[in-house]
XYZ file of C-alpha atoms in Angstrom:
676
model
C 68.342 67.234 88.445
C 68.608 63.489 88.002
C 67.469 63.027 91.610
C 64.394 65.233 91.050
C 63.520 63.366 87.879
C 63.738 60.113 89.779
C 61.391 61.388 92.469
C 58.881 62.590 89.861
C 59.081 59.262 88.066
C 58.511 57.330 91.292
C 55.601 59.601 92.239
C 53.993 58.958 88.878
C 54.523 55.234 89.321
C 52.984 55.354 92.840
C 49.974 57.272 91.547
C 49.469 54.800 88.715
C 49.936 51.873 91.096
C 47.344 53.255 93.546
C 44.816 53.793 90.761
C 45.571 50.337 89.347
C 45.145 48.708 92.780
C 41.751 50.353 93.276
C 40.660 49.396 89.763
C 41.796 45.800 90.335
C 39.883 45.594 93.645
C 36.709 46.924 92.023
C 36.975 44.404 89.181
C 37.544 41.575 91.672
C 34.486 42.648 93.660
C 32.362 42.768 90.506
C 33.480 39.290 89.413
C 32.598 37.919 92.837
C 29.201 39.583 92.671
C 28.521 38.298 89.156
C 29.240 34.749 90.275
C 26.848 35.172 93.214
C 24.116 36.674 91.013
C 24.446 33.861 88.499
C 24.071 31.271 91.246
C 21.090 33.019 92.876
C 19.130 34.101 89.794
C 20.031 31.368 87.312
C 16.783 29.401 87.359
C 13.563 28.918 89.297
C 14.696 25.814 91.174
C 17.728 27.534 92.757
C 16.213 30.803 93.882
C 17.250 31.932 97.403
C 13.761 31.527 98.872
C 11.896 28.719 100.604
C 8.386 28.279 102.012
C 5.868 25.748 103.204
C 2.535 25.774 101.394
C -0.161 23.449 102.664
C 1.632 20.171 103.357
C 4.521 20.711 100.919
C 7.837 22.508 101.387
C 9.494 24.256 98.447
C 12.899 25.776 97.747
C 12.608 28.081 94.778
C 9.672 27.669 92.385
C 8.871 24.078 91.341
C 8.916 23.093 87.673
C 5.268 21.963 87.767
C 4.270 25.593 88.462
C 5.527 26.430 84.945
C 7.915 29.234 85.973
C 8.403 32.049 83.466
C 11.686 33.964 83.326
C 12.097 37.578 82.236
C 15.369 39.488 82.191
C 15.648 43.096 81.107
C 17.685 46.261 81.525
C 15.945 48.526 84.014
C 18.322 51.426 83.334
C 21.966 51.964 82.435
C 23.089 50.724 85.859
C 20.714 47.882 86.783
C 19.469 44.598 85.383
C 16.202 43.023 86.527
C 15.320 39.342 86.690
C 11.714 38.269 87.250
C 10.786 34.628 87.711
C 7.135 33.819 88.309
C 5.256 30.531 88.706
C 1.603 29.601 89.382
C 0.361 26.615 91.354
C -2.062 24.959 88.930
C -4.110 23.479 91.772
C -4.785 26.577 93.894
C -3.898 29.671 91.850
C -1.094 30.924 94.139
C 1.423 32.943 92.134
C 4.981 33.299 93.449
C 7.052 36.075 91.860
C 10.759 36.562 92.464
C 12.181 40.008 91.637
C 15.978 40.264 91.497
C 18.241 43.227 90.767
C 21.867 43.134 89.650
C 23.904 46.339 89.609
C 26.335 47.030 86.796
C 28.309 49.699 88.647
C 28.577 48.140 92.121
C 29.031 44.551 93.426
C 25.453 44.303 94.741
C 22.457 42.015 94.268
C 18.967 42.440 95.716
C 15.750 40.500 95.719
C 12.205 40.380 97.073
C 9.504 37.708 96.675
C 5.738 38.206 96.294
C 2.867 35.766 96.917
C -0.540 36.499 95.368
C -3.880 34.703 95.476
C -5.398 34.787 91.978
C -8.269 32.437 92.823
C -11.706 33.138 94.221
C -11.082 30.992 97.311
C -9.061 31.163 100.508
C -5.751 29.364 99.960
C -3.934 26.690 101.981
C -1.785 28.069 104.783
C 1.517 29.652 103.787
C 4.153 29.430 106.537
C 7.911 29.134 107.159
C 8.447 31.753 104.459
C 12.150 32.556 104.182
C 12.739 35.502 101.866
C 16.407 34.595 102.089
C 17.463 30.950 102.229
C 20.930 30.818 100.722
C 24.521 29.788 101.375
C 26.909 32.690 100.849
C 30.093 31.049 99.502
C 33.249 31.701 101.527
C 36.650 30.837 100.055
C 38.922 31.340 103.043
C 40.505 28.726 105.265
C 39.725 30.603 108.465
C 36.400 30.611 110.271
C 34.054 33.348 109.182
C 33.525 36.415 111.367
C 30.140 38.092 111.784
C 29.687 41.832 112.416
C 26.399 42.777 114.108
C 25.136 45.849 115.876
C 22.564 47.354 118.200
C 20.726 50.500 117.160
C 18.383 52.402 119.476
C 18.311 50.864 122.971
C 18.488 53.731 125.474
C 21.385 52.388 127.550
C 25.159 52.042 127.393
C 24.801 49.648 124.449
C 23.141 52.284 122.271
C 24.751 52.095 118.822
C 27.265 49.455 119.807
C 28.632 46.658 117.663
C 30.853 43.596 117.754
C 32.572 41.158 115.446
C 32.364 37.520 116.559
C 33.809 34.322 115.122
C 31.308 32.011 113.460
C 32.838 28.526 113.701
C 31.475 25.555 111.806
C 27.852 24.742 112.745
C 27.610 27.800 115.006
C 24.378 29.751 114.587
C 23.445 33.311 115.539
C 19.934 34.729 115.374
C 18.805 38.367 115.427
C 15.482 40.211 115.598
C 14.247 43.617 116.820
C 11.710 44.378 119.556
C 8.074 45.346 119.215
C 7.662 45.579 115.448
C 10.083 48.395 114.582
C 13.038 47.333 112.467
C 15.976 48.830 114.389
C 14.527 48.756 117.888
C 17.434 47.127 119.740
C 18.656 44.959 116.849
C 20.250 46.472 113.717
C 19.214 45.009 110.327
C 22.699 45.289 108.783
C 25.497 42.707 108.929
C 28.931 41.814 107.562
C 30.224 38.266 107.272
C 33.836 37.803 106.187
C 37.019 35.764 106.249
C 40.549 36.383 104.958
C 39.269 36.211 101.357
C 36.622 38.906 101.797
C 32.918 38.437 102.364
C 29.472 40.022 102.156
C 27.489 42.892 103.552
C 23.834 42.021 104.178
C 20.871 44.330 104.763
C 17.391 43.099 105.723
C 14.828 45.488 104.255
C 11.762 45.063 106.454
C 10.304 47.989 108.464
C 8.542 45.592 110.861
C 9.479 42.505 112.886
C 12.165 40.594 110.956
C 14.474 37.713 111.859
C 17.900 36.821 110.441
C 19.909 33.662 111.168
C 23.559 33.037 110.242
C 25.082 29.560 110.377
C 28.545 28.410 109.263
C 28.207 25.394 106.956
C 30.284 23.522 104.410
C 31.359 25.996 101.739
C 30.180 29.184 103.395
C 27.603 30.790 105.672
C 23.904 30.031 105.434
C 21.700 33.101 105.595
C 18.027 32.844 106.468
C 15.817 35.930 106.812
C 12.067 36.445 107.081
C 9.149 38.355 108.486
C 9.267 36.957 112.016
C 5.730 35.502 112.081
C 3.762 34.661 108.969
C 1.230 31.812 108.968
C -1.536 32.938 106.674
C -4.258 31.711 104.382
C -4.414 34.343 101.653
C -7.884 35.555 100.771
C -8.911 36.278 97.154
C -6.829 39.058 95.652
C -4.439 39.405 98.608
C -0.740 39.866 97.953
C 2.085 39.683 100.500
C 5.835 40.065 100.257
C 9.111 39.104 101.922
C 11.812 41.438 103.223
C 13.974 42.931 100.490
C 17.465 41.483 100.751
C 20.585 43.437 99.768
C 23.916 41.594 99.503
C 27.207 43.352 98.711
C 30.301 41.356 97.723
C 33.808 42.452 98.642
C 37.204 40.802 98.269
C 38.994 42.759 101.005
C 37.361 43.027 104.427
C 39.331 46.227 105.099
C 37.403 47.987 102.326
C 33.956 46.565 103.120
C 32.705 49.839 104.623
C 33.479 51.937 101.577
C 32.230 49.387 99.044
C 28.894 49.680 100.882
C 29.034 53.483 101.214
C 29.686 53.986 97.480
C 26.685 51.864 96.505
C 24.500 53.425 99.201
C 25.334 56.938 97.993
C 24.739 56.102 94.323
C 21.567 54.021 94.657
C 19.935 54.242 98.098
C 20.497 57.721 99.511
C 17.510 60.007 98.748
C 17.986 62.498 95.932
C 17.886 66.229 95.498
C 15.451 67.820 93.035
C 18.197 67.618 90.383
C 18.547 63.862 90.868
C 21.896 64.037 92.657
C 22.488 62.388 96.069
C 21.278 64.376 99.057
C 23.767 67.083 99.993
C 24.865 68.006 103.541
C 23.093 70.924 105.165
C 23.269 73.392 108.037
C 19.937 73.798 109.841
C 18.477 76.324 112.234
C 16.143 75.515 115.114
C 14.491 77.954 117.490
C 12.301 77.730 120.575
C 12.454 78.716 124.219
C 14.065 75.945 126.317
C 11.332 76.002 128.951
C 8.725 75.015 126.381
C 7.844 71.423 125.480
C 8.984 70.971 121.877
C 7.224 73.600 119.688
C 3.936 73.653 121.599
C 4.227 77.361 122.411
C 5.738 78.461 119.104
C 3.717 80.266 116.455
C 4.003 82.433 113.386
C 5.075 85.572 115.267
C 7.743 83.925 117.440
C 9.273 81.882 114.619
C 9.483 84.912 112.322
C 11.086 86.882 115.160
C 13.667 84.140 115.761
C 14.395 84.007 112.022
C 14.868 87.773 111.785
C 17.137 87.787 114.827
C 19.449 85.039 113.639
C 19.763 86.224 110.035
C 20.716 89.654 111.321
C 23.545 87.906 113.186
C 24.903 86.830 109.802
C 23.874 83.162 109.839
C 22.837 81.450 106.608
C 21.089 78.117 106.944
C 19.903 75.582 104.378
C 16.922 74.409 106.448
C 14.716 75.468 109.364
C 13.395 72.834 111.770
C 9.992 72.844 113.504
C 9.391 69.794 115.637
C 6.342 68.397 117.437
C 3.600 70.674 118.757
C 2.762 73.034 115.864
C -0.745 71.492 115.509
C -3.679 71.715 117.960
C -2.403 69.484 120.778
C -4.790 69.798 123.693
C -6.637 67.169 125.658
C -10.331 67.441 126.472
C -9.509 69.483 129.615
C -7.430 71.997 127.664
C -3.986 70.761 128.765
C -1.394 71.133 126.010
C 1.153 68.378 125.270
C 3.003 67.643 122.028
C 2.129 63.940 122.146
C -1.631 64.626 121.845
C -1.444 63.873 118.137
C -4.049 63.366 115.447
C -5.204 66.859 114.398
C -2.988 67.547 111.382
C -3.468 71.254 110.688
C -1.516 74.277 111.938
C -2.880 75.430 115.285
C -5.165 78.319 114.237
C -4.468 80.185 117.471
C -0.692 80.245 116.884
C -0.536 80.024 113.081
C -3.649 81.975 112.027
C -2.397 82.206 108.443
C -1.079 78.665 108.250
C 2.612 78.055 107.674
C 2.970 79.978 104.395
C 4.072 83.269 105.965
C 6.979 81.407 107.556
C 7.925 79.216 104.575
C 7.753 82.196 102.196
C 10.080 84.187 104.446
C 12.421 81.199 104.787
C 12.543 80.879 101.001
C 13.760 84.474 100.718
C 16.789 83.402 102.751
C 17.332 80.194 100.757
C 15.904 77.910 103.445
C 13.353 75.120 103.352
C 11.122 74.100 106.253
C 11.413 70.716 107.963
C 8.137 69.850 109.701
C 7.393 67.016 112.159
C 4.438 64.604 111.776
C 3.332 61.428 113.504
C 0.389 60.253 111.373
C 0.426 56.638 112.580
C -0.503 57.651 116.136
C -3.970 58.899 117.062
C -4.027 59.945 120.702
C -7.430 59.057 122.148
C -7.067 61.757 124.843
C -6.718 64.524 122.237
C -9.519 67.069 122.133
C -10.186 66.383 118.452
C -8.439 64.563 115.593
C -8.540 64.518 111.816
C -9.856 60.942 111.984
C -12.848 61.393 114.287
C -15.301 61.054 111.397
C -13.473 58.220 109.626
C -14.601 54.542 109.539
C -13.696 52.295 112.469
C -11.704 50.081 110.103
C -9.215 52.925 109.686
C -8.010 52.639 113.286
C -6.424 49.743 115.197
C -6.780 49.658 118.988
C -5.002 47.615 121.620
C -7.130 47.282 124.714
C -7.104 50.357 126.933
C -3.995 51.955 125.388
C -4.380 55.708 124.829
C -2.512 55.347 121.542
C -4.563 54.151 118.579
C -2.732 53.042 115.440
C -3.776 54.375 112.050
C -4.486 51.252 110.007
C -2.107 51.444 107.048
C -3.047 47.846 106.224
C -6.304 49.321 104.902
C -5.832 50.639 101.309
C -8.570 53.255 101.734
C -6.766 54.686 104.763
C -3.501 54.894 102.835
C -5.167 56.547 99.844
C -6.840 59.211 101.998
C -3.739 59.917 104.098
C -1.565 60.189 100.989
C -3.822 62.765 99.366
C -4.371 64.738 102.584
C -0.721 65.076 103.640
C 0.483 65.679 100.082
C -2.016 68.536 99.715
C -0.825 69.908 103.084
C 2.802 69.819 101.905
C 1.903 71.783 98.782
C -0.332 74.285 100.555
C 2.186 75.152 103.252
C 5.419 74.830 101.259
C 7.088 72.033 103.230
C 10.547 70.999 101.992
C 11.383 68.145 104.394
C 8.711 65.796 105.725
C 9.749 64.426 109.130
C 7.799 61.354 110.296
C 8.029 60.049 113.859
C 6.516 56.876 115.358
C 6.603 56.716 119.164
C 5.128 53.377 120.168
C 5.429 49.707 119.257
C 2.903 48.444 116.686
C 3.294 44.681 116.991
C 0.611 44.185 119.649
C -1.886 46.119 117.503
C -1.065 43.982 114.476
C -1.444 40.740 116.424
C -4.765 41.844 117.930
C -6.116 42.551 114.432
C -4.843 39.158 113.181
C -6.832 37.429 115.928
C -9.932 39.455 115.104
C -9.767 38.219 111.503
C -9.942 34.558 112.540
C -7.796 31.455 112.062
C -4.712 31.305 109.853
C -4.139 35.062 109.659
C -0.970 35.481 111.741
C 1.258 38.175 110.277
C -1.171 39.383 107.624
C -1.831 42.767 109.264
C 1.878 43.513 109.627
C 2.592 42.553 106.020
C -0.203 44.661 104.558
C 0.638 47.519 106.951
C 4.275 47.578 105.807
C 3.131 47.673 102.188
C 0.802 50.579 103.003
C 3.506 52.482 104.875
C 5.916 52.232 101.930
C 3.197 53.094 99.400
C 2.308 56.207 101.409
C 5.879 57.483 101.336
C 6.250 56.632 97.644
C 3.147 58.715 96.938
C 4.476 61.741 98.858
C 7.810 61.607 97.039
C 6.274 61.143 93.595
C 3.643 63.856 94.115
C 6.107 66.417 95.524
C 9.286 66.543 93.415
C 12.236 67.704 95.504
C 10.642 66.647 98.794
C 12.700 64.409 101.032
C 11.866 62.499 104.195
C 13.408 62.277 107.662
C 12.665 58.940 109.335
C 12.277 59.036 113.107
C 10.784 56.403 115.387
C 11.408 57.158 119.056
C 14.814 58.074 117.708
C 16.308 55.427 115.424
C 13.937 52.472 115.758
C 12.809 52.045 112.115
C 15.869 52.474 109.908
C 15.865 49.322 107.768
C 16.941 49.407 104.124
C 13.414 49.773 102.673
C 12.864 52.825 104.870
C 16.328 54.202 104.105
C 15.677 54.028 100.353
C 13.065 56.718 100.931
C 14.459 58.662 103.890
C 17.419 59.579 106.058
C 17.619 59.117 109.866
C 18.276 62.678 110.995
C 17.275 62.223 114.639
C 18.910 58.836 115.055
C 18.470 58.543 118.835
C 16.350 59.816 121.725
C 19.105 58.860 124.152
C 22.433 60.273 125.280
C 22.021 63.884 124.172
C 24.918 65.047 126.370
C 27.090 61.933 126.001
C 29.726 63.532 123.809
C 32.185 60.634 124.046
C 29.627 57.896 123.419
C 28.363 59.870 120.433
C 31.745 59.315 118.797
C 30.835 55.625 118.649
C 27.258 56.380 117.557
C 28.588 58.472 114.692
C 31.156 55.881 113.672
C 28.440 53.271 113.235
C 26.201 55.720 111.368
C 29.008 56.823 109.041
C 29.741 53.196 108.211
C 26.128 52.369 107.364
C 23.548 55.141 106.970
C 25.815 58.063 106.050
C 23.405 60.984 106.585
C 22.178 62.105 110.014
C 21.684 65.153 112.217
C 23.622 66.386 115.208
C 23.825 69.651 117.131
C 26.382 71.234 119.482
C 25.156 69.962 122.809
C 26.621 72.049 125.602
C 27.374 75.043 123.407
C 26.008 78.470 124.260
C 27.073 80.748 127.080
C 30.019 78.471 127.949
C 31.391 78.746 124.414
C 32.193 75.044 124.318
C 34.090 74.251 121.101
C 34.298 70.581 122.047
C 31.057 70.439 120.059
C 33.316 70.155 117.000
C 33.193 66.516 118.092
C 29.650 66.155 116.765
C 29.946 67.665 113.300
C 27.638 65.753 110.975
C 26.170 65.866 107.440
C 23.057 67.657 108.755
C 24.424 70.003 111.410
C 21.906 71.943 113.457
C 22.365 75.106 115.480
C 19.708 75.756 118.093
C 18.774 79.317 118.982
C 16.921 78.849 122.224
C 18.312 81.665 124.363
C 19.125 84.693 122.185
C 20.290 86.746 125.151
C 23.982 86.226 125.867
C 24.435 83.387 123.366
C 27.973 82.782 122.072
C 27.353 83.444 118.394
C 31.049 83.769 117.551
C 31.679 80.127 118.437
C 28.545 79.005 116.619
C 29.635 80.916 113.528
C 33.091 79.327 113.673
C 31.593 75.853 114.008
C 29.198 76.493 111.143
C 32.030 77.665 108.892
C 34.100 74.596 109.791
C 31.193 72.269 109.112
C 30.533 73.978 105.771
C 34.139 73.218 104.810
C 33.501 69.538 105.621
C 30.282 69.336 103.577
C 31.891 68.156 100.300
C 33.324 65.097 102.059
C 30.599 63.702 104.340
C 28.699 61.989 101.511
C 31.081 61.789 98.547
C 34.144 60.796 100.533
C 35.338 57.397 101.670
C 35.280 56.978 105.457
C 38.168 55.706 107.593
C 38.654 55.438 111.353
C 42.326 56.298 111.925
C 42.576 55.676 115.684
C 42.681 52.055 116.815
C 41.604 52.861 120.370
C 38.602 55.189 120.238
C 35.263 56.185 121.747
C 36.280 56.332 125.411
C 37.259 59.029 127.928
C 40.956 58.142 127.609
C 41.185 57.979 123.838
C 41.893 60.015 120.795
C 39.150 59.511 118.227
C 40.358 60.407 114.747
C 38.316 59.865 111.574
C 38.915 60.752 107.940
C 36.720 61.511 104.944
C 38.737 61.184 101.730
C 37.610 62.149 98.233
C 39.747 60.125 95.790
C 38.543 62.046 92.731
C 39.945 65.309 94.165
C 42.800 63.830 96.225
C 41.580 65.841 99.214
C 39.729 65.323 102.464
C 39.194 66.209 106.100
C 40.418 64.629 109.336
C 38.308 65.090 112.469
C 40.596 64.966 115.520
C 39.169 64.531 119.030
C 41.196 64.311 122.238
C 38.961 63.152 125.051
C 39.132 64.483 128.589
C 41.183 61.779 130.313
C 43.617 61.151 127.462
C 47.255 61.590 128.525
C 48.864 61.842 125.082
C 49.340 65.467 124.092
C 49.722 64.573 120.415
C 48.352 62.082 117.902
C 49.970 61.131 114.615
C 47.319 60.600 111.956
C 48.150 58.282 109.048
C 45.472 59.237 106.506
C 44.418 56.926 103.683
C 44.575 57.769 99.987
C 47.661 60.002 100.157
C 49.744 59.914 96.970
C 53.533 60.103 97.014
C 54.847 62.884 94.795
C 51.913 65.178 95.522
C 52.247 68.253 97.711
C 49.477 68.877 100.217
C 48.303 72.031 101.916
C 47.017 71.109 105.384
C 44.833 73.641 107.229
C 43.554 73.493 110.797
C 40.012 74.761 110.291
C 39.692 75.948 113.898
C 42.875 78.038 114.068
C 43.490 78.529 110.325
C 47.100 77.389 110.875
C 48.574 76.009 107.644
C 51.429 73.723 106.716
C 52.719 72.267 103.466
C 53.651 68.580 103.415
C 54.730 66.237 100.662
C 52.891 63.000 100.126
C 56.120 61.141 100.933
C 56.348 62.912 104.295
C 52.748 62.145 105.173
C 53.113 58.489 104.202
C 56.330 58.232 106.198
C 55.638 60.425 109.223
C 51.899 61.064 109.243
C 50.335 64.363 110.323
C 50.956 65.337 113.924
C 48.073 66.899 115.864
C 48.537 68.557 119.265
C 45.722 69.842 121.450
C 44.739 69.903 125.130
C 42.389 67.371 126.772
C 38.725 67.710 125.863
C 39.443 69.471 122.603
C 38.705 68.851 118.951
C 39.563 70.249 115.550
C 39.341 69.427 111.856
C 42.255 69.301 109.409
C 41.547 69.943 105.745
C 44.105 68.719 103.195
C 44.250 69.256 99.446
């Protein structure tokens, strides 16, 4: 009895110690963030921004511009600082907007420049929306984490951590004007005393430079090219910078994930963070996207699959539902520009489908690409619109809808919002399949001297305003961001959307996708995947690609292995509470290759439960893996269930901490363990 009492006492002590350690880490992170915010937002002269205006160079806002400071509580969790100054000679107003979070160790800022005069202003150039030294306290050289997003080769969604010795400098920028085309606008810089997570919020062509200097790491970030004389009334902005402080580099991922979930991830209609979903998708595989699908076929697919006992949260219709013919009558999904349901295939619009989906508790996800007007299309919604609404780039068949033009944005916002209401769309999916930078530059040249970067800046503002309008005018709507896969997933975009279709590359690369998913779980949290290779073969290795938005495709109803799909759906449903709310940990040190085990954990501290996704790849020679999950509490007793086989075991927290959880399975196999 004395021995049992001792064990209970020690378990209680361990539980208290774990909670105390987490509380201490959070307080340390907040103190570090408060010190950073005080240094960055203290006064006009020390703001983390610099620019050249005319012949003068400024850091912060000069005293002679009479800067005014306003600080106020935006809501229970955020404080806002606004510092604004006006050049008395020319009328240029510079406004700094900073945000400090009370519940997470995060600061953000963006800077605006506005011409309040009736004249064209001197040239504004070398505008650095971030020009700041991030203080580093460690004795070791800093290390810089950087990644590659969408690239369509073996480096797709790859990353590395490199040393950043004194005076070393590393520069990053995307390709072609889309924020995560090749480069990835998210970084971590750290040493043995912790560090910072940095996100560059600019949906266009940004640049970020990191340099190790005395006392820390200098961060510079900007719109890549901006040399502009502002015309009367014009207003431009810098990238929005997000900086997260952490005191332990090992916990950097989850400090970011907790803030991202609470403040950045899009919300449900009830205001809560977006919840994981299971989605259905149906078309014949021989057809190009949804070009041959219509009301009758989609309703037939829906009836068939619901009779099989499947219950989905969403139903996905991709490109091709609109009239998509060229002038010779050839049909291709990429002949975009006519944004109405094809009357031949959807004679009653989309309401018959969305109403039927609603009866089964499903919402419709619908694909759009409003920024592209295909000049070879038979007809488009914009044929009768002013020339100023469209940007062209020589003989390119793709014309770019000019979101730098406020009238274009206003019309598009009203038109698409009315469409969403009329047809009952629940998820607005926006794609963008070509690079805009050449179109922006061509328009800059057309406007004359000293206008470099103006079209991009105004376009980005229009793009964000359009999405803000859709979200405000359609409560409960949420947005899926796609851009030839994952080429525009910066932080400003991700505040309004999630990257469901994160890549157009590597559909069947099941092993490489383990790395893709790892990077996405660390940063963007919510994405779509589907069981590639499943179907007649009954391939349960598709457990590998479980994701927060898991999609089952019904493309060949005859002979399809519905039993395996149902099992996978049930397993993924069991994981749903953990994808978003849980902390994320990679438990295998060697992962993401043909010879590895890849083992990842989602742990929910508030419920002391979680899931462990266990993958043994094809060439791995170790029949078993011992998982050492995080967050386990000594003194607790855990029920551990293999969700694939339903095999159960009961383990004490002491046993798990000492011995781990042993997983055995054959090569090219996967399962999920649930513990509570």
